Amino acid sequence: MPADAASRRMFVTPHGRTLAFTRLGFGGAPLGNMHRTLSEVEAEATVRAAWDAGVRYFDTAPLYGHGLSESRIGRALSAEPRGAFRISTKVGRLLEPCAAGDEAAGIYQATPPLRVRFDYSRDGVMRSFEASLARLGLDRVDILYVHDIEPAAHGAAYEARWDELMAGGGWRALDELRAAGDVAAIGLGVNDAAPCERMLAEFDPDIFLLAGRYTLLEQAPLWDLLPACERRCVGIVAGGPFNSGVLARDGGTFDYAAAPAAVLARVGRLRTVCERFGVALPAAALRFVAAHPAVVSVIPGGQTPGEVAANAAMMDAPIPAELWTALQDEGLIDAAAPTPALEIQGARSLH
């Protein structure tokens, strides 16, 4: 199987739909002015750089810049044949007009005068889907994820939100969109494995976007989930392969906050082993995650053309098999974790 960023992974959903993913996808959160304001020219150039690198899977969400990411990705791809790329967005938040200054946009800067409101009901799901299509300038998307249906996002209200999705008709609306062919696949887009395990036990998802939980830095929390997904032929899109930055650059954050000392120490050990083999740590991070047979695509974020091009180059970088053995020997990756050395021998299909 070729190791380049543009190589394709054919994924057949449990409902028999075939989706072609590029090994490297594009995570659209940074295009929502995450931490800094982008010009429209810079945003379009970033998406075009991903396209030029062979990327054909793009993920976005209403939350990202309160609609900015969806609009920017839609405009940048508007000249491309719709069948040439896969795109996903998310439901669970509605964007509603507000006074300038009341956006409560958090890490996103210079957003439109819109506030977000959680709504996982049938009406909320349908309104979110239709608004996303309008911002993207599309008549369909390939995947709809339910966004952030997890305890960290809702605290004590988590069970009520889950009930809103299930008893309130939100999941039923997604299932109807899937059955009608308006979307090819549905699932969750979360930062926690537990809701995915719950969804597998109770319902019939096709795919999960799981951010920051299966990485070079940590694997053990997913040892129950990933085999279960393989058995059910449910795909995993791996978001946050750099754990929000700590595996990509010095001083990077971990889960969007300052990295704890123990995390920084482990990252330092990972970097030392990688340097021994002449491998950049972020290149090892991307290639490691992509090697798992449940993972259909890896989607690091990119905010400049240079960052996108660097991600693609790192996905192509030669990495000696001995690196993975050394990392296992030092207890830095789980001995049971699939590695690119095994992947090259052919362990790449969900079916």
mmCIF file of C-alpha atoms in Angstrom, residues 85-287:
data_model
loop_
_atom_site.group_PDB
_atom_site.id
_atom_site.type_symbol
_atom_site.label_atom_id
_atom_site.label_comp_id
_atom_site.label_asym_id
_atom_site.label_seq_id
_atom_site.Cartn_x
_atom_site.Cartn_y
_atom_site.Cartn_z
ATOM 1 C CA PHE A 85 -13.917 14.912 -2.865
ATOM 2 C CA ARG A 86 -15.499 13.792 0.408
ATOM 3 C CA ILE A 87 -16.739 16.331 2.937
ATOM 4 C CA SER A 88 -18.110 16.054 6.454
ATOM 5 C CA THR A 89 -19.740 18.516 8.798
ATOM 6 C CA LYS A 90 -21.522 18.302 12.127
ATOM 7 C CA VAL A 91 -24.826 18.816 13.871
ATOM 8 C CA GLY A 92 -25.699 19.591 17.477
ATOM 9 C CA ARG A 93 -25.134 23.338 17.508
ATOM 10 C CA LEU A 94 -27.291 26.003 15.902
ATOM 11 C CA LEU A 95 -25.920 29.408 14.947
ATOM 12 C CA GLU A 96 -28.230 32.247 15.933
ATOM 13 C CA PRO A 97 -27.908 36.017 15.344
ATOM 14 C CA CYS A 98 -26.618 38.128 18.207
ATOM 15 C CA ALA A 99 -25.313 41.617 18.844
ATOM 16 C CA ALA A 100 -21.716 42.246 17.862
ATOM 17 C CA GLY A 101 -19.523 41.358 20.819
ATOM 18 C CA ASP A 102 -21.904 38.726 22.196
ATOM 19 C CA GLU A 103 -20.643 35.828 20.067
ATOM 20 C CA ALA A 104 -18.863 34.041 22.971
ATOM 21 C CA ALA A 105 -16.616 32.464 20.335
ATOM 22 C CA GLY A 106 -13.847 31.303 22.649
ATOM 23 C CA ILE A 107 -10.706 30.423 20.690
ATOM 24 C CA TYR A 108 -12.185 31.726 17.417
ATOM 25 C CA GLN A 109 -11.545 35.354 16.500
ATOM 26 C CA ALA A 110 -13.459 37.869 14.370
ATOM 27 C CA THR A 111 -16.432 35.588 13.860
ATOM 28 C CA PRO A 112 -19.755 36.679 12.351
ATOM 29 C CA PRO A 113 -22.314 38.068 14.856
ATOM 30 C CA LEU A 114 -23.680 34.618 15.678
ATOM 31 C CA ARG A 115 -23.890 32.663 18.906
ATOM 32 C CA VAL A 116 -23.992 28.898 19.192
ATOM 33 C CA ARG A 117 -26.761 26.998 20.981
ATOM 34 C CA PHE A 118 -26.751 23.252 21.566
ATOM 35 C CA ASP A 119 -29.709 21.434 20.041
ATOM 36 C CA TYR A 120 -29.649 17.690 19.378
ATOM 37 C CA SER A 121 -33.375 17.354 18.672
ATOM 38 C CA ARG A 122 -34.864 16.370 15.334
ATOM 39 C CA ASP A 123 -35.633 19.985 14.494
ATOM 40 C CA GLY A 124 -32.185 21.108 15.584
ATOM 41 C CA VAL A 125 -30.448 18.446 13.485
ATOM 42 C CA MET A 126 -32.430 19.314 10.357
ATOM 43 C CA ARG A 127 -31.980 23.066 10.789
ATOM 44 C CA SER A 128 -28.245 22.612 11.341
ATOM 45 C CA PHE A 129 -27.904 20.363 8.284
ATOM 46 C CA GLU A 130 -29.760 22.775 6.009
ATOM 47 C CA ALA A 131 -27.787 25.785 7.270
ATOM 48 C CA SER A 132 -24.517 23.928 6.706
ATOM 49 C CA LEU A 133 -25.483 23.086 3.129
ATOM 50 C CA ALA A 134 -26.181 26.774 2.512
ATOM 51 C CA ARG A 135 -22.828 27.877 3.944
ATOM 52 C CA LEU A 136 -20.960 25.161 2.033
ATOM 53 C CA GLY A 137 -22.847 25.892 -1.200
ATOM 54 C CA LEU A 138 -23.586 22.172 -1.618
ATOM 55 C CA ASP A 139 -26.691 20.054 -2.013
ATOM 56 C CA ARG A 140 -25.280 17.186 0.051
ATOM 57 C CA VAL A 141 -22.455 16.196 2.337
ATOM 58 C CA ASP A 142 -20.938 12.754 2.645
ATOM 59 C CA ILE A 143 -20.835 12.439 6.432
ATOM 60 C CA LEU A 144 -22.773 14.050 9.279
ATOM 61 C CA TYR A 145 -21.264 13.766 12.741
ATOM 62 C CA VAL A 146 -23.074 14.580 15.977
ATOM 63 C CA HIS A 147 -20.717 17.110 17.525
ATOM 64 C CA ASP A 148 -19.449 17.031 21.123
ATOM 65 C CA ILE A 149 -22.149 14.811 22.639
ATOM 66 C CA GLU A 150 -19.895 14.029 25.607
ATOM 67 C CA PRO A 151 -19.633 14.745 29.336
ATOM 68 C CA ALA A 152 -16.816 17.283 28.954
ATOM 69 C CA ALA A 153 -19.027 19.491 26.790
ATOM 70 C CA HIS A 154 -22.207 19.219 28.858
ATOM 71 C CA GLY A 155 -21.335 18.308 32.425
ATOM 72 C CA ALA A 156 -24.405 17.435 34.449
ATOM 73 C CA ALA A 157 -26.605 17.984 31.376
ATOM 74 C CA TYR A 158 -24.935 15.186 29.402
ATOM 75 C CA GLU A 159 -27.651 12.570 29.972
ATOM 76 C CA ALA A 160 -30.348 15.081 29.050
ATOM 77 C CA ARG A 161 -28.484 15.913 25.835
ATOM 78 C CA TRP A 162 -28.083 12.220 24.989
ATOM 79 C CA ASP A 163 -31.790 11.752 25.571
ATOM 80 C CA GLU A 164 -32.516 14.755 23.353
ATOM 81 C CA LEU A 165 -30.555 13.105 20.557
ATOM 82 C CA MET A 166 -32.133 9.687 20.989
ATOM 83 C CA ALA A 167 -35.662 10.201 22.349
ATOM 84 C CA GLY A 168 -35.935 13.689 20.869
ATOM 85 C CA GLY A 169 -35.550 12.425 17.324
ATOM 86 C CA GLY A 170 -32.131 13.750 16.416
ATOM 87 C CA TRP A 171 -30.637 10.347 15.641
ATOM 88 C CA ARG A 172 -33.813 9.326 13.837
ATOM 89 C CA ALA A 173 -33.443 12.402 11.610
ATOM 90 C CA LEU A 174 -29.872 11.402 10.798
ATOM 91 C CA ASP A 175 -30.968 7.862 10.033
ATOM 92 C CA GLU A 176 -33.633 9.178 7.656
ATOM 93 C CA LEU A 177 -31.105 11.393 5.877
ATOM 94 C CA ARG A 178 -28.850 8.348 5.508
ATOM 95 C CA ALA A 179 -31.676 6.137 4.235
ATOM 96 C CA ALA A 180 -32.706 8.776 1.679
ATOM 97 C CA GLY A 181 -29.125 9.131 0.405
ATOM 98 C CA ASP A 182 -28.826 12.762 1.502
ATOM 99 C CA VAL A 183 -25.743 11.674 3.445
ATOM 100 C CA ALA A 184 -23.732 8.489 3.031
ATOM 101 C CA ALA A 185 -22.683 8.003 6.653
ATOM 102 C CA ILE A 186 -23.500 9.194 10.170
ATOM 103 C CA GLY A 187 -21.725 9.022 13.497
ATOM 104 C CA LEU A 188 -20.165 11.055 16.294
ATOM 105 C CA GLY A 189 -17.478 13.749 16.256
ATOM 106 C CA VAL A 190 -16.083 13.790 19.808
ATOM 107 C CA ASN A 191 -12.950 13.988 21.944
ATOM 108 C CA ASP A 192 -13.829 11.046 24.207
ATOM 109 C CA ALA A 193 -14.073 7.339 23.454
ATOM 110 C CA ALA A 194 -16.891 6.650 25.944
ATOM 111 C CA PRO A 195 -19.742 8.141 23.845
ATOM 112 C CA CYS A 196 -18.532 6.123 20.847
ATOM 113 C CA GLU A 197 -18.617 2.923 22.879
ATOM 114 C CA ARG A 198 -22.123 3.831 24.051
ATOM 115 C CA MET A 199 -23.253 4.565 20.511
ATOM 116 C CA LEU A 200 -21.909 1.212 19.296
ATOM 117 C CA ALA A 201 -23.812 -0.573 22.040
ATOM 118 C CA GLU A 202 -27.132 1.198 21.486
ATOM 119 C CA PHE A 203 -27.366 2.267 17.827
ATOM 120 C CA ASP A 204 -25.948 1.767 14.322
ATOM 121 C CA PRO A 205 -23.281 4.356 13.466
ATOM 122 C CA ASP A 206 -21.105 4.165 10.380
ATOM 123 C CA ILE A 207 -18.110 6.206 11.467
ATOM 124 C CA PHE A 208 -16.581 8.201 14.314
ATOM 125 C CA LEU A 209 -14.357 11.248 14.228
ATOM 126 C CA LEU A 210 -12.321 10.917 17.391
ATOM 127 C CA ALA A 211 -9.957 13.781 18.158
ATOM 128 C CA GLY A 212 -6.751 13.468 20.136
ATOM 129 C CA ARG A 213 -7.390 10.087 21.724
ATOM 130 C CA TYR A 214 -5.422 7.713 19.495
ATOM 131 C CA THR A 215 -2.028 9.315 19.021
ATOM 132 C CA LEU A 216 1.674 8.619 19.363
ATOM 133 C CA LEU A 217 1.325 10.036 22.866
ATOM 134 C CA GLU A 218 -1.563 7.856 24.078
ATOM 135 C CA GLN A 219 -3.231 4.670 22.860
ATOM 136 C CA ALA A 220 -4.458 2.625 25.816
ATOM 137 C CA PRO A 221 -7.836 4.396 26.248
ATOM 138 C CA LEU A 222 -8.959 3.062 22.867
ATOM 139 C CA TRP A 223 -8.073 -0.606 23.142
ATOM 140 C CA ASP A 224 -11.699 -1.555 23.660
ATOM 141 C CA LEU A 225 -13.144 0.830 21.084
ATOM 142 C CA LEU A 226 -10.896 0.221 18.088
ATOM 143 C CA PRO A 227 -11.315 -3.579 17.960
ATOM 144 C CA ALA A 228 -15.067 -3.137 18.425
ATOM 145 C CA CYS A 229 -15.138 -0.751 15.473
ATOM 146 C CA GLU A 230 -13.208 -3.231 13.352
ATOM 147 C CA ARG A 231 -15.662 -6.009 14.217
ATOM 148 C CA ARG A 232 -18.623 -3.799 13.297
ATOM 149 C CA CYS A 233 -16.892 -2.324 10.190
ATOM 150 C CA VAL A 234 -17.257 1.161 11.683
ATOM 151 C CA GLY A 235 -14.581 3.566 10.491
ATOM 152 C CA ILE A 236 -12.459 5.935 12.566
ATOM 153 C CA VAL A 237 -11.318 9.335 11.357
ATOM 154 C CA ALA A 238 -8.411 10.313 13.595
ATOM 155 C CA GLY A 239 -8.514 13.998 14.438
ATOM 156 C CA GLY A 240 -5.960 15.856 16.527
ATOM 157 C CA PRO A 241 -3.013 13.559 15.726
ATOM 158 C CA PHE A 242 -0.670 16.106 17.347
ATOM 159 C CA ASN A 243 -2.746 16.259 20.577
ATOM 160 C CA SER A 244 -3.602 19.895 19.710
ATOM 161 C CA GLY A 245 0.033 20.835 19.111
ATOM 162 C CA VAL A 246 2.318 19.296 21.705
ATOM 163 C CA LEU A 247 3.542 16.638 19.230
ATOM 164 C CA ALA A 248 4.033 19.176 16.452
ATOM 165 C CA ARG A 249 6.075 21.981 17.979
ATOM 166 C CA ASP A 250 7.874 23.134 21.109
ATOM 167 C CA GLY A 251 5.472 24.871 23.447
ATOM 168 C CA GLY A 252 2.430 23.327 21.782
ATOM 169 C CA THR A 253 -0.704 22.801 23.810
ATOM 170 C CA PHE A 254 -2.193 19.510 24.976
ATOM 171 C CA ASP A 255 -5.973 19.230 24.574
ATOM 172 C CA TYR A 256 -6.057 22.985 23.868
ATOM 173 C CA ALA A 257 -4.476 23.923 27.201
ATOM 174 C CA ALA A 258 -0.969 24.203 28.611
ATOM 175 C CA ALA A 259 0.674 20.783 28.559
ATOM 176 C CA PRO A 260 1.271 19.218 32.003
ATOM 177 C CA ALA A 261 4.836 18.439 33.002
ATOM 178 C CA ALA A 262 4.299 14.685 32.676
ATOM 179 C CA VAL A 263 3.065 15.116 29.096
ATOM 180 C CA LEU A 264 6.022 17.330 28.203
ATOM 181 C CA ALA A 265 8.405 14.769 29.668
ATOM 182 C CA ARG A 266 6.888 11.959 27.608
ATOM 183 C CA VAL A 267 6.979 14.103 24.467
ATOM 184 C CA GLY A 268 10.648 14.784 25.166
ATOM 185 C CA ARG A 269 11.356 11.061 25.330
ATOM 186 C CA LEU A 270 9.455 10.471 22.082
ATOM 187 C CA ARG A 271 11.407 13.241 20.376
ATOM 188 C CA THR A 272 14.740 11.861 21.582
ATOM 189 C CA VAL A 273 14.032 8.430 20.104
ATOM 190 C CA CYS A 274 12.821 9.940 16.823
ATOM 191 C CA GLU A 275 15.949 12.098 16.543
ATOM 192 C CA ARG A 276 18.099 9.010 17.018
ATOM 193 C CA PHE A 277 16.645 7.720 13.725
ATOM 194 C CA GLY A 278 16.611 11.085 11.947
ATOM 195 C CA VAL A 279 12.808 11.305 12.006
ATOM 196 C CA ALA A 280 10.786 14.404 12.842
ATOM 197 C CA LEU A 281 8.420 13.780 15.750
ATOM 198 C CA PRO A 282 5.308 15.112 13.939
ATOM 199 C CA ALA A 283 6.050 12.848 10.961
ATOM 200 C CA ALA A 284 6.150 9.844 13.266
ATOM 201 C CA ALA A 285 2.923 11.033 14.898
ATOM 202 C CA LEU A 286 1.048 11.178 11.583
ATOM 203 C CA ARG A 287 2.333 7.896 10.232
#
